[in-house]
């Protein structure tokens, strides 16, 4: 949600986004920081990465390639 608000503001403001979208940027950065500090989220990302890496090592195909071939 925060990213969408910031993106919409940037599109509307064009070059003036640096000044006009400060509050949206602050909200987005706060959201990103919450996720960055969330230990459960970090563990989930790590597990997902390790599963993808194991699958790549097993098949030699990236997830993108596997989806393309399916």
Coordinates of C-alpha atoms in Angstrom, one line a residue, residues 4 6-7 10 18 23 26-27 36 39-40 47 53 61-62 68:
X4 CA 1.6 2.3 -4.4
X6 CA 4.5 6.7 -3.2
X7 CA 4.5 5.6 -6.8
X10 CA 5.6 10.4 -8.0
X18 CA 11.3 15.2 -4.3
X23 CA 5.3 12.2 3.5
X26 CA 8.6 8.6 4.8
X27 CA 5.7 6.1 5.2
X36 CA 13.7 -5.4 7.5
X39 CA 12.9 -11.8 12.3
X40 CA 10.0 -14.1 11.3
X47 CA 13.9 -20.8 3.9
X53 CA 18.8 -22.9 -4.3
X61 CA 17.2 -24.8 -13.9
X62 CA 16.2 -21.5 -12.3
X68 CA 8.8 -21.1 -18.7

